[in-house]
Each structure stands twice: as structure tokens, then as C-alpha cells.
CSV table of C-alpha atoms and ligand atoms in Angstrom, one decimal:
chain,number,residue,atom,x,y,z
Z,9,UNK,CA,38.8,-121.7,-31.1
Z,10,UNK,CA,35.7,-123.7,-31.6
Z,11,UNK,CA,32.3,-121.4,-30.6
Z,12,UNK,CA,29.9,-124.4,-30.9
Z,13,UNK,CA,27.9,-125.2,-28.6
Z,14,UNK,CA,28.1,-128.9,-27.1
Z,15,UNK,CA,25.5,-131.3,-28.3
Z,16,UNK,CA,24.0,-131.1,-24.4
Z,17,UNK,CA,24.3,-127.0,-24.9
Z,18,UNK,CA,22.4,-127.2,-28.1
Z,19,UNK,CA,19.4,-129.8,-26.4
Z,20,UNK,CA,18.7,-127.6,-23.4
Z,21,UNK,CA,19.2,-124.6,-25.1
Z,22,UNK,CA,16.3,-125.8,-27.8
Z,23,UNK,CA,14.6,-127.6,-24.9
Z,24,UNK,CA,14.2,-124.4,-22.7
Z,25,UNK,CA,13.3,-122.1,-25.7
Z,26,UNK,CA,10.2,-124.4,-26.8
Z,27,UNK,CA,9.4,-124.4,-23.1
Z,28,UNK,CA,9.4,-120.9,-22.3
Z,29,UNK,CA,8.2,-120.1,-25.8
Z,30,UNK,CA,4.9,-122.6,-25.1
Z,31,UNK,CA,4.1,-122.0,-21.3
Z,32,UNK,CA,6.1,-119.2,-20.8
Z,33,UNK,CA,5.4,-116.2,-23.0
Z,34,UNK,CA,1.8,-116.7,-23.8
Z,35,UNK,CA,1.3,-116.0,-19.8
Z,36,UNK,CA,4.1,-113.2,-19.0
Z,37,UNK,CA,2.0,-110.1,-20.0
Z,38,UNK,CA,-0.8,-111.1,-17.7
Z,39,UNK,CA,2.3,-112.2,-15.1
Z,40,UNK,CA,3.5,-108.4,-15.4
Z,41,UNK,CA,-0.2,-106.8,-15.5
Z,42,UNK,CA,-0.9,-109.1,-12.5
Z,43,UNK,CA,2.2,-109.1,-10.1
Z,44,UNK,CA,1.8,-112.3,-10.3
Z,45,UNK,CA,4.9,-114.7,-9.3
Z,46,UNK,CA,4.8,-117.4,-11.8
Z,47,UNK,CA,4.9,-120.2,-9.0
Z,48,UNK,CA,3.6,-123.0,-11.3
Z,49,UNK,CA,6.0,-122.1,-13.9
Z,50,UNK,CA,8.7,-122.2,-11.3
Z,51,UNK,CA,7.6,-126.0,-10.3
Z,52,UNK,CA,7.9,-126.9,-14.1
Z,53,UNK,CA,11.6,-125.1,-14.5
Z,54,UNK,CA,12.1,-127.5,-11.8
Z,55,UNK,CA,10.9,-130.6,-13.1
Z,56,UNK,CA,12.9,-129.9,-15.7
Z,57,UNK,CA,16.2,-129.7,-13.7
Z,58,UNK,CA,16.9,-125.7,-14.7
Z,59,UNK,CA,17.9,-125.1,-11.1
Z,60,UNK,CA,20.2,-128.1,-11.1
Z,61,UNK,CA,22.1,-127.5,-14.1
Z,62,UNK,CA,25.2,-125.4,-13.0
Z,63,UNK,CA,25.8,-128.2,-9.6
Z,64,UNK,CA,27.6,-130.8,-10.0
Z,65,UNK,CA,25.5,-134.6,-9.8
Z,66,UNK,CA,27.0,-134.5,-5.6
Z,67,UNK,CA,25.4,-132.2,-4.9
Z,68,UNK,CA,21.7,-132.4,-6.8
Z,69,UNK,CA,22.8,-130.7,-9.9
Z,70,UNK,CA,23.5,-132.3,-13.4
Z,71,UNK,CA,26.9,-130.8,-13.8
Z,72,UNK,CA,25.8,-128.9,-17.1
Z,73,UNK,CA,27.6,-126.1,-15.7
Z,74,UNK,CA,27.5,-122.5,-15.8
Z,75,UNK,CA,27.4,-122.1,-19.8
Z,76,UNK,CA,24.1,-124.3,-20.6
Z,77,UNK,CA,22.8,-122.3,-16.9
Z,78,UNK,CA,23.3,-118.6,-18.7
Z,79,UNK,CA,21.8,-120.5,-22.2
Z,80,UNK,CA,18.6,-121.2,-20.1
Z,81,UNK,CA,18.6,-118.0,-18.3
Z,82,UNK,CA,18.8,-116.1,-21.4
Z,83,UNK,CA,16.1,-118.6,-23.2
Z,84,UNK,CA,13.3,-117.9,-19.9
Z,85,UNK,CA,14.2,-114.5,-20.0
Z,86,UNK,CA,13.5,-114.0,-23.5
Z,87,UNK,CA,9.8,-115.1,-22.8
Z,88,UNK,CA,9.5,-113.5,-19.6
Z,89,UNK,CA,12.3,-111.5,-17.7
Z,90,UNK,CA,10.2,-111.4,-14.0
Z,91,UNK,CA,10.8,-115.3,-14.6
Z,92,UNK,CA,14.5,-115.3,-15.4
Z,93,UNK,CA,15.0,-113.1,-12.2
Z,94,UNK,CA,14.1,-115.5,-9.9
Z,95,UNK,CA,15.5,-118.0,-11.7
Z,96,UNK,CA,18.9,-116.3,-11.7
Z,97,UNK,CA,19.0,-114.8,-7.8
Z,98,UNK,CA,18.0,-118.5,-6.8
Z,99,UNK,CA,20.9,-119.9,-8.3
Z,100,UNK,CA,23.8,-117.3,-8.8
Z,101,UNK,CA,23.7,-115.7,-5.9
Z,102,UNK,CA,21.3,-117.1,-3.5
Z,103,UNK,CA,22.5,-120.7,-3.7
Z,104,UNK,CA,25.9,-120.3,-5.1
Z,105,UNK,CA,27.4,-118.7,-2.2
Z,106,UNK,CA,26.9,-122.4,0.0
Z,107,UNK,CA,28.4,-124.4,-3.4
Z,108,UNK,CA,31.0,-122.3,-3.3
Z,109,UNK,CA,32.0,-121.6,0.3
Z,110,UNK,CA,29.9,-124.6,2.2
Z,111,UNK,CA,31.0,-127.3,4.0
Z,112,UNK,CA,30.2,-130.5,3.0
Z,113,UNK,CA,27.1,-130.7,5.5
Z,114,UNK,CA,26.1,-127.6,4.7
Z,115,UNK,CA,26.0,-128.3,1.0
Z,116,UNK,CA,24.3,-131.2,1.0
Z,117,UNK,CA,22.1,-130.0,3.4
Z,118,UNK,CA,21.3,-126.4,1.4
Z,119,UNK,CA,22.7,-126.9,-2.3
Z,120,UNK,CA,20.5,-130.3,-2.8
Z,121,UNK,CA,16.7,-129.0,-2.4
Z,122,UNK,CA,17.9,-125.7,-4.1
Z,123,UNK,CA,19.2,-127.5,-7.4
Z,124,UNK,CA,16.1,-129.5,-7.0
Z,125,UNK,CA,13.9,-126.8,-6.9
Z,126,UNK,CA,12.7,-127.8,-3.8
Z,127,UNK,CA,13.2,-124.5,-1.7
Z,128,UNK,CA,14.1,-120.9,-3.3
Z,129,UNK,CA,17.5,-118.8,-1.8
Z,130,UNK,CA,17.8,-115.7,-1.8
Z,131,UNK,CA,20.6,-113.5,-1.7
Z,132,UNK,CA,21.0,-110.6,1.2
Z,133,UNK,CA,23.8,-108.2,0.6
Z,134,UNK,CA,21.7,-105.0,0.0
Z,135,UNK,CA,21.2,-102.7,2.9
Z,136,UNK,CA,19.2,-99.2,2.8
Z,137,UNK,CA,22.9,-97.7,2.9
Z,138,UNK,CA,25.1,-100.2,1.5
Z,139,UNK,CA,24.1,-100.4,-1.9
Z,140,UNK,CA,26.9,-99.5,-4.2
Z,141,UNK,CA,29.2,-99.9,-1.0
Z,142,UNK,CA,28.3,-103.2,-0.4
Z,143,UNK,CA,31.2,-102.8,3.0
Z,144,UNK,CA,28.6,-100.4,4.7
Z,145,UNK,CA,26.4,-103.3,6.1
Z,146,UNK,CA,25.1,-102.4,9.0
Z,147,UNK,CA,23.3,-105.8,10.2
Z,148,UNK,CA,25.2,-107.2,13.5
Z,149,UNK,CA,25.9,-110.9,14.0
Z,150,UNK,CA,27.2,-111.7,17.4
Z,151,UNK,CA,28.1,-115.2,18.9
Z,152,UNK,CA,26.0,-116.1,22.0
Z,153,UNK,CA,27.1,-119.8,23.1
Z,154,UNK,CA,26.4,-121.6,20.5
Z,155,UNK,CA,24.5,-119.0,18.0
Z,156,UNK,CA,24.7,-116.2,16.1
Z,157,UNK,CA,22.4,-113.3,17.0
Z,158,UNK,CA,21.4,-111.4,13.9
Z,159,UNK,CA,19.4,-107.7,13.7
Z,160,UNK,CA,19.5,-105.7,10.5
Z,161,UNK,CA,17.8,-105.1,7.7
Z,162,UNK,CA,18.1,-106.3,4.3
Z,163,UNK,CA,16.3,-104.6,1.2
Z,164,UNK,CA,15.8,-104.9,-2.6
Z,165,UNK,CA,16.0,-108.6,-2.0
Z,166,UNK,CA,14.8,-110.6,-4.7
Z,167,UNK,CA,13.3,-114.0,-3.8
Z,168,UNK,CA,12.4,-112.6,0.2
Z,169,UNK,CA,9.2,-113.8,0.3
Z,170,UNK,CA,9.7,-117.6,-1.4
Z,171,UNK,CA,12.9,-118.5,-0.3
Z,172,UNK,CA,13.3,-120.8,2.6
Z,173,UNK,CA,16.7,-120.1,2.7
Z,174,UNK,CA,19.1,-116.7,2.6
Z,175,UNK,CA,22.4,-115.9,2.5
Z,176,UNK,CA,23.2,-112.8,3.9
Z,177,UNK,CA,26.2,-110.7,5.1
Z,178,UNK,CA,26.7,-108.9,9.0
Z,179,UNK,CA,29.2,-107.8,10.7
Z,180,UNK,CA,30.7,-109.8,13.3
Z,181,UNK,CA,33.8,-107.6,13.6
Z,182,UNK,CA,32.7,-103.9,14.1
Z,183,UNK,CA,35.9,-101.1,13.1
Z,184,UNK,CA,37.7,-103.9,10.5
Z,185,UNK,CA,35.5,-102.7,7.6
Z,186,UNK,CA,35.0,-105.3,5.4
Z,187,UNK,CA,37.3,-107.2,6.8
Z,188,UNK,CA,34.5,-107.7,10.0
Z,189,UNK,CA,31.8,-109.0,7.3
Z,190,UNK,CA,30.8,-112.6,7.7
Z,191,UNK,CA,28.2,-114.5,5.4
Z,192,UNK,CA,25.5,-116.9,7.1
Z,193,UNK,CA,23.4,-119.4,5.7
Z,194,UNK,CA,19.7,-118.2,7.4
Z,195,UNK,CA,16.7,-120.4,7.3
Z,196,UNK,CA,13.9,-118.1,6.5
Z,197,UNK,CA,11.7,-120.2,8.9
Z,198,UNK,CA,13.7,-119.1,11.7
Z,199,UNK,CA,12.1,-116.9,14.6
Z,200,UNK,CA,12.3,-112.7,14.0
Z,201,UNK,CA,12.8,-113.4,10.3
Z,202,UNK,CA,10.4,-111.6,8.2
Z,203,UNK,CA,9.8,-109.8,5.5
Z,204,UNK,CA,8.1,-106.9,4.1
Z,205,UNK,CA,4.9,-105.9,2.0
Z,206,UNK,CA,6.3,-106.5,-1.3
Z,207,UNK,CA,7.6,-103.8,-3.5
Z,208,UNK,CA,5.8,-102.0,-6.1
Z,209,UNK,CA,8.3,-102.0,-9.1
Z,210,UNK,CA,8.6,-100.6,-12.4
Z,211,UNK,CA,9.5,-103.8,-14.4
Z,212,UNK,CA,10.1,-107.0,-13.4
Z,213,UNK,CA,6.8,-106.8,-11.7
Z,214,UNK,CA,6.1,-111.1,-11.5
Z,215,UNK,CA,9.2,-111.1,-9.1
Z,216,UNK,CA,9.3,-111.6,-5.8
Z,217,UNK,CA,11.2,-108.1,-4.1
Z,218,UNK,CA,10.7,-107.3,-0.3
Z,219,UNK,CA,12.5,-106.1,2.7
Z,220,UNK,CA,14.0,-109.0,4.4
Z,221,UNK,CA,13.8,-107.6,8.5
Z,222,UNK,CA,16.1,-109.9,11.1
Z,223,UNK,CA,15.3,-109.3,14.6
Z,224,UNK,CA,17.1,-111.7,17.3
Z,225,UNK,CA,17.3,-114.0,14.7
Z,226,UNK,CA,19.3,-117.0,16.7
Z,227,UNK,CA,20.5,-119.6,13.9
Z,228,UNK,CA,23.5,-122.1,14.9
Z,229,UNK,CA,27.1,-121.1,14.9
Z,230,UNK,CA,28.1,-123.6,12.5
Z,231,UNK,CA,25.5,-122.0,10.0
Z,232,UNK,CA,28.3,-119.2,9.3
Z,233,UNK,CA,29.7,-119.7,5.8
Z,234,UNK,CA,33.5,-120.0,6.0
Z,235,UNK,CA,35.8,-118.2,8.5
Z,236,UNK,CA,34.3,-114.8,10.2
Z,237,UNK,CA,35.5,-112.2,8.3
Z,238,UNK,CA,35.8,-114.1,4.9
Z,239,UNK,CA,31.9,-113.0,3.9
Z,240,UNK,CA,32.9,-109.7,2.3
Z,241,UNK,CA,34.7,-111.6,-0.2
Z,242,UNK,CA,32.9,-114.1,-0.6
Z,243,UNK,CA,30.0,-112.1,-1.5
Z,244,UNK,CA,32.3,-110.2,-4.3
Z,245,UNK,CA,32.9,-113.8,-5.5
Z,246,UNK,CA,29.9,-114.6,-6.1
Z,247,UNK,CA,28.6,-111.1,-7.6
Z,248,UNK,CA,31.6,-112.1,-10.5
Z,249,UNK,CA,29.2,-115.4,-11.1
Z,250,UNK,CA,25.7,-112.7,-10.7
Z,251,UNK,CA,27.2,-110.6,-13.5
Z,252,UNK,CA,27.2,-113.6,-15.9
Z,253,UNK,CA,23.2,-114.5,-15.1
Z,254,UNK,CA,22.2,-110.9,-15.1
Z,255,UNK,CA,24.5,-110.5,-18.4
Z,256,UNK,CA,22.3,-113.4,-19.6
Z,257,UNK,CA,18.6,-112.0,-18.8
Z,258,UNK,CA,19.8,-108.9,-20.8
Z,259,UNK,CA,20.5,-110.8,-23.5
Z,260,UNK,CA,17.5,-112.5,-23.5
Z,261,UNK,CA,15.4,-109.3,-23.2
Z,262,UNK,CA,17.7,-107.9,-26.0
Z,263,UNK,CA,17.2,-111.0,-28.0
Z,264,UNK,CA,13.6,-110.3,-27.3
Z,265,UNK,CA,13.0,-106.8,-28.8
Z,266,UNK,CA,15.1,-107.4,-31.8
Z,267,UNK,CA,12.5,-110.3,-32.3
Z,268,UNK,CA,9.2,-108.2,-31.8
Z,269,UNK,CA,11.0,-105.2,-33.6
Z,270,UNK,CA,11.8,-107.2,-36.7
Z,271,UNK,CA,8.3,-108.8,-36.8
Z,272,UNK,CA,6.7,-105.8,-36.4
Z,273,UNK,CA,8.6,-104.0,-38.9
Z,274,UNK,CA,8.1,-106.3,-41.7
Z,275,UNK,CA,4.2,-106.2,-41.1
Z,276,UNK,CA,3.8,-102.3,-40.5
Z,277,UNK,CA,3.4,-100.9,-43.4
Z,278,UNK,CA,3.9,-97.1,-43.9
Z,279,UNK,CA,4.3,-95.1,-47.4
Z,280,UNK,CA,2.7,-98.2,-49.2
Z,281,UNK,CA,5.3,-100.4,-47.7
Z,282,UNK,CA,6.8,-101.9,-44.5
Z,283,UNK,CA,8.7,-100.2,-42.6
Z,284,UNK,CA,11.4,-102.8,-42.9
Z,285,UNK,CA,12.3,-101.4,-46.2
Z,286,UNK,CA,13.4,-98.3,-44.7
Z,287,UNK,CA,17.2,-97.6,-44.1
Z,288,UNK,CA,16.0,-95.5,-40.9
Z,289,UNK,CA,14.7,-98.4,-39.5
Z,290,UNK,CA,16.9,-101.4,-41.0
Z,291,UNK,CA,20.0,-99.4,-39.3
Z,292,UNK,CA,18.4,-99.8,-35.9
Z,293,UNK,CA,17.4,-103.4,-36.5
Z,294,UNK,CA,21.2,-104.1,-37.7
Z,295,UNK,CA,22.6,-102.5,-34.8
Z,296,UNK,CA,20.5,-104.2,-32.8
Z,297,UNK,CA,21.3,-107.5,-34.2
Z,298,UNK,CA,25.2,-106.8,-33.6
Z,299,UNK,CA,24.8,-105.7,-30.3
Z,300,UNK,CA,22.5,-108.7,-29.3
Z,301,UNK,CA,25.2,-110.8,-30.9
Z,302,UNK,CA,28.2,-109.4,-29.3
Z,303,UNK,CA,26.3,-109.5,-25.8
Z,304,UNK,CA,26.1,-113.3,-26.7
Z,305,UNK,CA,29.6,-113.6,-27.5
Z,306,UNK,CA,30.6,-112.0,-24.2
Z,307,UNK,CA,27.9,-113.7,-21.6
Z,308,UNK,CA,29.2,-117.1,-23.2
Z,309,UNK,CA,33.0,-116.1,-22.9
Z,310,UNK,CA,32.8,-115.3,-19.1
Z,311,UNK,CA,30.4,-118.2,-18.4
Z,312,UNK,CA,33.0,-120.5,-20.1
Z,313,UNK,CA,35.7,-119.2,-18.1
Z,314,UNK,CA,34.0,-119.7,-15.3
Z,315,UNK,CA,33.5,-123.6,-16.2
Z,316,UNK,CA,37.4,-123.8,-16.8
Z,317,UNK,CA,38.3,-122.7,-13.4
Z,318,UNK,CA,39.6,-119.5,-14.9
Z,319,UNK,CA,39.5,-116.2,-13.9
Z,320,UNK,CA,36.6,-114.4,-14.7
Z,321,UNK,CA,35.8,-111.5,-13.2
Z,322,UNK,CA,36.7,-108.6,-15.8
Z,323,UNK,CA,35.1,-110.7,-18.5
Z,324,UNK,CA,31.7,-111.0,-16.2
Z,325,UNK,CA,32.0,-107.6,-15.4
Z,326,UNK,CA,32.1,-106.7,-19.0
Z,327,UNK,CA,29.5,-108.9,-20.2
Z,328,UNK,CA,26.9,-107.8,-17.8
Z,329,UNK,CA,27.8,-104.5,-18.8
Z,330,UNK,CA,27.6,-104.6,-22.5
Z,331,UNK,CA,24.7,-106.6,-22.5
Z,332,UNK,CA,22.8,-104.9,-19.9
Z,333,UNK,CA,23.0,-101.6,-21.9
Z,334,UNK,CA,22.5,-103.2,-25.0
Z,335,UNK,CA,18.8,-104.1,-23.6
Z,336,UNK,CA,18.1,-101.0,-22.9
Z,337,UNK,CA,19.1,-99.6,-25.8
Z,338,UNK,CA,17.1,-102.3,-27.5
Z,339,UNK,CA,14.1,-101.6,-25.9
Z,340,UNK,CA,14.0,-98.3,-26.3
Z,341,UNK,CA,14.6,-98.9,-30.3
Z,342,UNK,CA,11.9,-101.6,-30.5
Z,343,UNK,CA,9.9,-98.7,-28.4
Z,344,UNK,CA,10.4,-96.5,-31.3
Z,345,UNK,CA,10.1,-98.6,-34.6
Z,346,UNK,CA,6.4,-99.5,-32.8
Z,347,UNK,CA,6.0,-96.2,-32.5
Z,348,UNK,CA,2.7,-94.9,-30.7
Z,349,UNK,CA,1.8,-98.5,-30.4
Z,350,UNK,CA,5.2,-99.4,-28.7
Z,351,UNK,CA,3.6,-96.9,-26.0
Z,352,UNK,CA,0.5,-99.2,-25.2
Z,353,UNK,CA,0.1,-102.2,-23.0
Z,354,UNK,CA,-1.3,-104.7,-25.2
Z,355,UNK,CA,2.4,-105.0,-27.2
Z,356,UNK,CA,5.4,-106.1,-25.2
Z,357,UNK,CA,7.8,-103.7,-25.5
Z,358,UNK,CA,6.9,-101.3,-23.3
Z,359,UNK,CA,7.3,-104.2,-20.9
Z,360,UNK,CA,10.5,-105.0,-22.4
Z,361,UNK,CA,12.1,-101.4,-21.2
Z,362,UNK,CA,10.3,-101.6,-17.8
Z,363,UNK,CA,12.0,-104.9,-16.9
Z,364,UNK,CA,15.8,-103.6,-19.3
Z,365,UNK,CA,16.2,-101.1,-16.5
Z,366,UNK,CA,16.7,-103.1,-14.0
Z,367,UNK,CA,19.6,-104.9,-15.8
Z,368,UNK,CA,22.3,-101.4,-15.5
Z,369,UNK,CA,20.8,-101.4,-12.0
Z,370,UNK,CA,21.0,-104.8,-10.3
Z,371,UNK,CA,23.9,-106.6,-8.8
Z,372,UNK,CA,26.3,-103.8,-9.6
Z,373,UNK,CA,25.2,-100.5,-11.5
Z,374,UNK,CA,26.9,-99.8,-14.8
Z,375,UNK,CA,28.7,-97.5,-13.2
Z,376,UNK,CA,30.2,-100.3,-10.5
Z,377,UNK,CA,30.9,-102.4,-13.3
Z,378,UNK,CA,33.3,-99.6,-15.0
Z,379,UNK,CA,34.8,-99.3,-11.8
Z,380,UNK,CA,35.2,-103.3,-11.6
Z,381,UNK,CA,36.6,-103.2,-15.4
Z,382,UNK,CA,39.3,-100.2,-14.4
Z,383,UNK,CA,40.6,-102.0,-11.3
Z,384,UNK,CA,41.2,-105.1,-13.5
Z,385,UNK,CA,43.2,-103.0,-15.7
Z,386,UNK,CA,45.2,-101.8,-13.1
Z,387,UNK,CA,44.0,-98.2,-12.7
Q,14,COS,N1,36.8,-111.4,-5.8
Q,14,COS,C1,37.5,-111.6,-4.7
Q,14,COS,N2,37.9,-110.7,-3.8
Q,14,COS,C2,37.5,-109.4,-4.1
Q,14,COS,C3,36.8,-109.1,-5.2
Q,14,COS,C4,36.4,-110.1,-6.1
Q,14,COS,N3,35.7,-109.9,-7.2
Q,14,COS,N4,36.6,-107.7,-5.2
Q,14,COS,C5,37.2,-107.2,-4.1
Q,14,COS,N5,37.8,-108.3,-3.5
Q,14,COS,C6,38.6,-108.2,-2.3
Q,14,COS,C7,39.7,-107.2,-2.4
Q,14,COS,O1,40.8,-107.8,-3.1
Q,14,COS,C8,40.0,-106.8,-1.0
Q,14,COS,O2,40.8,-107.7,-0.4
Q,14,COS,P1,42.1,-107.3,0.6
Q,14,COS,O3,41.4,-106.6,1.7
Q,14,COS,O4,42.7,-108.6,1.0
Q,14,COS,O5,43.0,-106.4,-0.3
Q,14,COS,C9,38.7,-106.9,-0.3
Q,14,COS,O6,37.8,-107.6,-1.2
Q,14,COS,C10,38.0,-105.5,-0.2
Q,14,COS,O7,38.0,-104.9,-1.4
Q,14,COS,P2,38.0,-103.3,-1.6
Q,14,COS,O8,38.8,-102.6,-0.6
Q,14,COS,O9,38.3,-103.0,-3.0
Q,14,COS,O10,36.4,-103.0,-1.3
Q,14,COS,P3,35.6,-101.7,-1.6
Q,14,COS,O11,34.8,-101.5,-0.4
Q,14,COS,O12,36.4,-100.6,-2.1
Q,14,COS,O13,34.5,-102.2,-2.7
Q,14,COS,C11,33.5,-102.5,-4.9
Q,14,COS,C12,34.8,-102.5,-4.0
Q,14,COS,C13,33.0,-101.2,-5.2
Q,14,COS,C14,34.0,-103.2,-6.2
Q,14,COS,C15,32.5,-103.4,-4.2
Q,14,COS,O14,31.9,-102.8,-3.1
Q,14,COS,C16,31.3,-103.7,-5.2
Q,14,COS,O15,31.4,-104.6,-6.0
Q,14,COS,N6,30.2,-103.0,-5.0
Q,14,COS,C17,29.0,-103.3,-5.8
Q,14,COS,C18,28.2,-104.3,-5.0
Q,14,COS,C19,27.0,-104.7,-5.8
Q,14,COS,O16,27.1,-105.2,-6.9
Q,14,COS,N7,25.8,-104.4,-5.2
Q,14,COS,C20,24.6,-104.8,-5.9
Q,14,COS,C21,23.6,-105.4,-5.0
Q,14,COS,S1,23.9,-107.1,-4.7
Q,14,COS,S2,22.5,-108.0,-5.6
């Protein structure tokens, strides 16, 4: 078992770190204070072929693969997590589903300006009641000569307002459950597509999240992904790969507070010396540092497995898990060993356990992924 990283790993790992650290985190407080979406940061990541690297070279990628992918989402989101959201829902879920389940015209059509940054994709599973359920969809697709016909509504959607494409989930089969769920590839340009104010969130505020609204939106019948029916698992399939990217911006927001924490402590000085010589606070700093460390271990595991072709989806499951609560336990540490100044805007932690939250929250709760994790085992 050999845990080093490849000698391209190592490059773009230390290449994205001095990136975000540079551009990146010096801007990300005003970003968050702002609302800002971080569009010129977003044409740099691309420049810099971030959104090609898990696509292989056919299809506009660089064939880096899903590892060095997590390795840079972990590295933006360590600088700025809003960034490392829409980093992640543009690749792992928005533009995976057509690499995975497109046809050839549709890839190269799609998959190349995504991996070149060109366009955003989004990702539209989420309804106002299938959440959790992700089989209670309620938006209809039905075939009129040689379209599909698509009304529903789409929320929580990260990427709405950017992307010029989505992929999103309808039923085409109505009493099959999700066995009458197709996936469709929608140009966001297309007539009756639109899209919401944006929201007003709690953390992860430099992200784009709106209400994607479909009404008579007519896009061509080949622009169904797969066979009708397949979309419900499709979509499952590529939640596995979301787990791994969302397993990754925890880790990076982990890695993130252990950082500021340990800084912090070392300088604060209490009792006529830093805090950092306390046991009360070293425990919560060691913990940290195992727990950031184990998240590593696991995000890297089920991003490798994914690169072998192996099965992956306990491992992602448990990855995103682990790591997910491990940022928010981080945050709220760093939080504390700040104390009253942890509280206050002008140091980043506060921001650090706004945007944490999100991660036990997005693309499956904590409590989905335990159900994932039992299922694997057989329960
Ligand atoms: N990969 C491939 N196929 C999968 C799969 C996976 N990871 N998970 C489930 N399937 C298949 C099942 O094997 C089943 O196939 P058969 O009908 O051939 O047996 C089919 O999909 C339906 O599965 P199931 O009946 O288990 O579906 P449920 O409605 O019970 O849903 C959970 C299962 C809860 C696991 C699913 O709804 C889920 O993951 N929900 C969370 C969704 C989510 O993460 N939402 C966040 C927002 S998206 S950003």
C-alpha cells in the first residue's frame, strides 16, 4: 500500500494551494460579506484546467482523474468554501451525469465547454418535497413529437443562475415510482427556463443557489440522458461521485480551522502565556488534527476507488460523512479556542461554521448517508 501522492498529484495539489492561498483567500471574507459569486476567480480555476481535471483528454479534460479533482477541491475550499461549491456541483454532479451516462454527441457536445470552463452545469434533483426522497419528483416530462415537455420546479440548486446547462430528473412514467424517473440534459437558454431571486443563505453565501422554475420547457428528445426510466439511478450514481467532492470541501474547511486555530493559539496569550500551552486547548487542536487527517485518508480512499473502476459507494458515503462532521466539529472548536473573538466578523471562523453546515446537509444529510452505509452492510 503506497499513500503517496503521484508526482502530477503533488504539482497540482501545490499548484492549486498557492493559487487559492494568493488570489483566493485574501478576497473570500469580502466574497461572503458581499454575496458576491467569485466569477473572475472562476475564469482563472479555468485557465488553469481545474474543471478539466477528472475528464479524460476526449472529451476536454486532462485525465488527472477524480483523486487530483478532490486534491483541488479540498485546496479552493480551504481558501474559500462558496468557491469550492461551485467548483464541485459544476463538475460532480452537474457535468458528470453526461460523462457518465451521455452519448457520444452529447458528450462532446456538453462535457467539452464544461471541462473547459466554458459554461457552468448544474445539477437538478432537489424538489420542495423530494429532498431526502429524491423518488418524490414531481416535475413531468412528456414526449410531444419530437420533444420533451418539462414543468416542475427545482430548488436548492446550486449553480441556477450561471449554468448554461442542467441536468435534471422528471417523470416520464407516472405510478412506476422511481422507476418512471428520467434524467435530461436542459439548456438553460431554453424558453420557460428560469430561475428564482437567489437565496439568502447562512454560509456559503458567494454561491450561486436559486429555484430553477420549468414551464413548457420543449428541449429535443434525444436530449434525454440514457433510456426513460434509467434517471433515478443515474442520479444515485452520480450522488456516490457528489459525496467524494463534498467529502473534500469539508476537508478543506476542516483543514482550514485547524490552521486558524493553531495560529491563533500560539499567538493568544492568556495567564502570561499562549494558549497553546494549555492541555485544554492542545487536546482540541490534536483531535482536530486526527480527525482532519482521517477525513483525508477517507476522501482519498473513495476518490481512488473511483479511479480504479471500483466500487465506491460505501467508501464515499463514509467519507463525506466523517469528513463533513469533522468540519463542523472543527469549526465550532476553532470557534471556541478564539473565543469572544471567534464570534466577530473580522476572523474567519465564524465563517468557517456558517459554510461547515452545509456539508451534513448537502447532497445527502448525515442521516442519508448512515442509511447509505447500513444498506451497504446489508441491513
Ligand atoms: N447506485 C446505483 N443504483 C442505486 C444506488 C446507487 N448508489 N442507490 C440506489 N440504487 C438503485 C436501487 O438498487 C434500486 O434499484 P432496483 O429498483 O433495480 O432494485 C433503485 O435505485 C431504487 O432504490 P431504492 O428503492 O432503494 O430507492 P429509495 O427511494 O428507497 O431511496 C435513498 C434510497 C434514500 C438512498 C435515496 O433516495 C437517496 O440517496 N436519497 C438522498 C438523496 C440526496 O442525496 N439528496 C440530496 C440532494 S441532491 S444535491
Amino acid at each position: 500500500m503506497d499513500f503517496t501522492l503521484s508526482e502530477a498529484q503533488q504539482l497540482i495539489k501545490q499548484t492549486v494551494r498557492e493559487f487559492a492561498r494568493k488570489e483566493l483567500a485574501p478576497i473570500a471574507a469580502g466574497l461572503d460579506r458581499e454575496a458576491r459569486f467569485p466569477q473572475e476567480i472562476i475564469e482563472k480555476m479555468a485557465r488553469l484546467d481545474l474543471f478539466a481535471l477528472p475528464y479524460s483528454e476526449a472529451y476536454g479534460g486532462t485525465g488527472d482523474g477524480c483523486l487530483a479533482y478532490a486534491i483541488a477541491v479540498e485546496e479552493i475550499s480551504r481558501a474559500c468554501a462558496s468557491t469550492g461549491i461551485t467548483y464541485a456541483a459544476h463538475c460532480s454532479i452537474g457535468t458528470d451525469p453526461i460523462y457518465l451516462f451521455g452519448t457520444e454527441a452529447q458528450k462532446q457536445r456538453w462535457v467539452v465547454p464544461c471541462a473547459r470552463g466554458e459554461i457552468l452545469a448544474a445539477f437538478g434533483l432537489t424538489e420542495p418535497e423530494a429532498g431526502s426522497d429524491a423518488g418524490g419528483t414531481r416535475t413531468t416530462a412528456v414526449l410531444e413529437g419530437d420533444r420533451w415537455v418539462i414543468n416542475g420546479v427545482k430548488c436548492f440548486i446550486t449553480n441556477a443562475t450561471r449554468a448554461g446547462v442542467a441536468v435534471i430528473t422528471a417523470v416520464t412514467e407516472p405510478g412506476r415510482g422511481t422507476a418512471g424517473i428520467s434524467a435530461f440534459i436542459v439548456p438553460t437558454a431554453t424558453p420557460g427556463f428560469r430561475v428564482s431571486p437567489p437565496y439568502d443563505k447562512l454560509g456559503l453565501r458567494a454561491s450561486d443557489t436559486a429555484e430553477i422554475i420549468m414551464e413548457d420547457v420543449r428541449i429535443p428528445a434525444e436530449n434525454i440522458l440514457g433510456k426513460p426510466g434509467e434517471g433515478f439511478k443515474q442520479f444515485m450514481r452520480v450522488l456516490d461521485g457528489g459525496r467524494i467532492s463534498i467529502g473534500a470541501l469539508s476537508l478543506g474547511i476542516a483543514q482550514a480551522c485547524l490552521d486558524a486555530a493553531l495560529d491563533y493559539a500560539r499567538e493568544r496569550i492568556q495567564f502570561g502565556r499562549p494558549i497553546s500551552k494549555f492541555q485544554a486547548i492542545q487536546f482540541k487542536l490534536a483531535d482536530m488534527a486526527m480527525a482532519v487527517e482521517l477525513s483525508r485518508l477517507a476522501v482519498y480512499k473513495a476518490a481512488w476507488l473511483k479511479d480504479q473502476g471500483l466500487p465506491f459507494t460505501r467508501e464515499a458515503s463514509m467519507a463525506k460523512l466523517f469528513a463533513s462532521e469533522t468540519a463542523v466539529r472543527a469549526a465550532l472548536d476553532a470557534v471556541q479556542i478564539f473565543g469572544g473573538y471567534g464570534y466577530m466578523k473580522e476572523y474567519p471562523v465564524e465563517r468557517y461554521l456558517r459554510d461547515a453546515k452545509l456539508m451534513v446537509i448537502g447532497e445527502g444529510t448525515s442521516e442519508i448517508q448512515r442509511l447509505v452505509i447500513a444498506r451497504e452492510l446489508g441491513c
